[in-house]
Amino acid sequence: MSDAAPPVWRDVRRPVPERVEALVTAMTLREKVGQLVGLWVGADASGGDVAPHQGDMTRHARPFDEVVTDGLGQLTRPFGTAPVDPVQGARSLARAQRAVVAASRFGIPAQVHEECLAGFATWGATAYPVPLSWGATFDPSLVQEMAAQIGAAMRSVGVHQGLAPVLDVVRDYRWGRVEETIGEDPCLVGTVGAAYVRGLEGAGVVATLKHFAGYSGSRAGRNHAPVSAGPREMADVFYPPFETALREGGARSVMNSYAEVDGVPAAADERLLTGLLRDAWGFDGVVVADYFAVAFLRTLQRVAGSDGEAAGRALAAGVDVELPSVHTYGEPLIEAVRAGQVPEALVDRALRRVLTQKVELGLLDPAWSPDVAGEPELDGPEQRATALRLAQEAVVLLENAGGTLPLRPDARLAVLGPLADDPYAMLGCYSFPAHVGVHHPEHPMGIEIPTVLAALRAAHAGDVTHAPGCAVQEPGRDGFAEAVALAAAADVAVVAVGDQAGLFGRGTSGEGNDVADLRLPGEQHALVEAVLATGTPVVVLVLSGRPYALGAFAGRAGALVQTFFPGQQGGPAIAGVLTGAVDPSGHLPVGIPRDPGSQPSTYLAPPLGRRTEVSHLDPTPLFAFGHGTSYAEPDWGEVTCDAERWPVDGEVRVEVVLRNPHDRPVADVVQVYLHDPVAEVTRPESRLVAYRRVELAPGAEAAVTFAVHADLTAFAGLDAGPGAGPGAGLVVEPGDVELRVARSSADVHRAVPLVLVGGRRRVGPDRVLVATSAVRVAEAVRS
């Protein structure tokens, strides 16, 4: 047995920077750039199955054995590219890691990343609800629990990094990727996103914040379209969720956006990726490129004349790792460095960050092994229970005008619509069966997904009949007659309509599936109208990835229910709500439009972005952000505040009392909005600054208290205009404001007038980002 000391980079007793520097000094240029690239083994070069321009970018890919000779930074999606049995996949990954280690001088393993937006995106893993459903729960703690389970599943098979959460704030419902977002409010997106990060990072998996920044602001809701957002919109809307997830969640990776904001692509924006992210916010992790984003600087955005120039611009901006495969950071970058066009110091800077993360993950420790212990459990009872609870909390009862819900136990049901008996109706475009599995029809789905029809037949005692009526998006009304006949013969008709998730035109929702208006796809609107015409009470159940205009059905349907791709347990969750076994408690993370062609608008609009007398177009939603009803609502009581004058550097405490007068448990979401009537720049009529989901036992009473710091009133002021750096010019402005304690952004329970006192105050990255809340519960005496 040798007593020789290990190399410096493997000596766990030495400081991390010292271990890293020993490698940087010893490596050749080729070995350095080898650590800055990924390799996507098994990616199909014939087309873009799971990524845009996949075929173009992988056509000239080098073989695995050739690429890993000089080392390898990352392995791309070994589980998420094709259906792989998890046990066999873990063994295959271990073999690949041994090959990576054996092929190069320093024996450094690859960091392995996978998608995990709605669960670990691999065959046989739990498909949780999509992020828009996370937002509908207003329950960060439950999202954190889900993320911890996702992270544990990934770690159990040798994965180190997850490409989630998505922190883009919805600005246009027509955008196909709305389903991947948490909602249209920065506070909700940031706090729920931070909870997801805490869960994933707590399981030992690197969370990757995406897409930094402005991606969801594309013109007309078109994927990859230019973004016209000014510095104030970027500072007030797009940046805060990322800042919150970094500071409150501890994310160790950030992915650049495809967006070009005011003509500057994020992958080439040094002010964004270095000036704001690192210098201002202090981020010291790794920036990874969205798939092919570096090459897109040449091919799509045309701000670089060659792949080497694209690599140089991205490195200078702050992109450390090119994903998913080696392209510009390979030979083009090496040639550019040798020609003196790109400083090798930029390569070294990125390399230090990559190696630091690998050291922190234990990949350079002598005891590291690619083998995993035991058999992974990717879809066990605990995961399914969490998926069910999330799905239940995310169901939003929009309207129950006819008192049709909950269903009578003996009611004859006609369960209609193209999504009534379709398991894919539960899944978003990044759930494995919809993302990859559909390209492999020879393989079973890998998980059990009860449909709405199957779940209602299991949960409802009365007769249940079924007809689809039409397809999701294909034309044709041949099935209307059967559906109408069944509805006419039933006591209640449940019509399940909405989306089919897919990628790049292979669906109605999902990446690349942008829409021209917000009318239900295909013949579905007409189907609902035909069923309504029977006179039978109708429950319109929407399973979708975006909100659709429902104004034509409001007040006419017996009930309107909205769900956002609720995952594999969505069927039982929906059935539980419809039958009354579960009280609906979800609240909208986005508004529901009234008209399909109305101007897309979020609730964060300033006065002239709302209904006015100077335009005949009314963007007022049918149901506002934060809206949600239930079968049993708590009583909202007194609101108190501990001050009338609010120091510009202090906090106030606002309290509201909720009481449950019912003989069953109830849940509600207390929301607090800021209204700033006069400011130096135009401001939203109201914006969320705090919220708390509250659950009350029968007869219980709770005092819900929020501590709101004045920093949460900050906005990008006059000095944040053109020419200012990203994130500059955030100010707290003295004057009159209101804190509105509300059931939704449009349903204010009490407005608390306050005066911010003191001088105009500039705030920076050390400002308070999140309000705190507490719930004191006491048993109340029933009247």
JSON list of C-alpha atoms in Angstrom, two decimals, residues 231-232 679-682 715-722 724 728-731 733 760 762:
[
{"chain": "A", "resi": 231, "resn": "PRO", "atom": "CA", "xyz": [-34.80, 48.69, -17.50]},
{"chain": "A", "resi": 232, "resn": "ARG", "atom": "CA", "xyz": [-37.69, 49.35, -15.09]},
{"chain": "A", "resi": 679, "resn": "ALA", "atom": "CA", "xyz": [-45.05, 57.75, -7.50]},
{"chain": "A", "resi": 680, "resn": "GLU", "atom": "CA", "xyz": [-42.30, 59.30, -9.59]},
{"chain": "A", "resi": 681, "resn": "VAL", "atom": "CA", "xyz": [-42.92, 56.69, -12.31]},
{"chain": "A", "resi": 682, "resn": "THR", "atom": "CA", "xyz": [-46.14, 54.84, -13.16]},
{"chain": "A", "resi": 715, "resn": "PHE", "atom": "CA", "xyz": [-39.26, 50.13, -7.37]},
{"chain": "A", "resi": 716, "resn": "ALA", "atom": "CA", "xyz": [-37.03, 51.24, -10.22]},
{"chain": "A", "resi": 717, "resn": "GLY", "atom": "CA", "xyz": [-37.21, 55.01, -10.08]},
{"chain": "A", "resi": 718, "resn": "LEU", "atom": "CA", "xyz": [-36.42, 57.78, -12.53]},
{"chain": "A", "resi": 719, "resn": "ASP", "atom": "CA", "xyz": [-32.70, 57.16, -12.33]},
{"chain": "A", "resi": 720, "resn": "ALA", "atom": "CA", "xyz": [-33.13, 53.55, -13.54]},
{"chain": "A", "resi": 721, "resn": "GLY", "atom": "CA", "xyz": [-33.78, 54.63, -17.11]},
{"chain": "A", "resi": 722, "resn": "PRO", "atom": "CA", "xyz": [-31.73, 54.13, -20.28]},
{"chain": "A", "resi": 724, "resn": "ALA", "atom": "CA", "xyz": [-28.38, 52.65, -16.06]},
{"chain": "A", "resi": 728, "resn": "ALA", "atom": "CA", "xyz": [-29.81, 50.11, -10.73]},
{"chain": "A", "resi": 729, "resn": "GLY", "atom": "CA", "xyz": [-32.01, 52.81, -9.26]},
{"chain": "A", "resi": 730, "resn": "LEU", "atom": "CA", "xyz": [-34.28, 50.87, -6.88]},
{"chain": "A", "resi": 731, "resn": "VAL", "atom": "CA", "xyz": [-35.78, 53.34, -4.42]},
{"chain": "A", "resi": 733, "resn": "GLU", "atom": "CA", "xyz": [-40.19, 56.70, -1.95]},
{"chain": "A", "resi": 760, "resn": "ARG", "atom": "CA", "xyz": [-36.15, 59.02, -0.55]},
{"chain": "A", "resi": 762, "resn": "ARG", "atom": "CA", "xyz": [-31.99, 53.94, -2.45]}
]
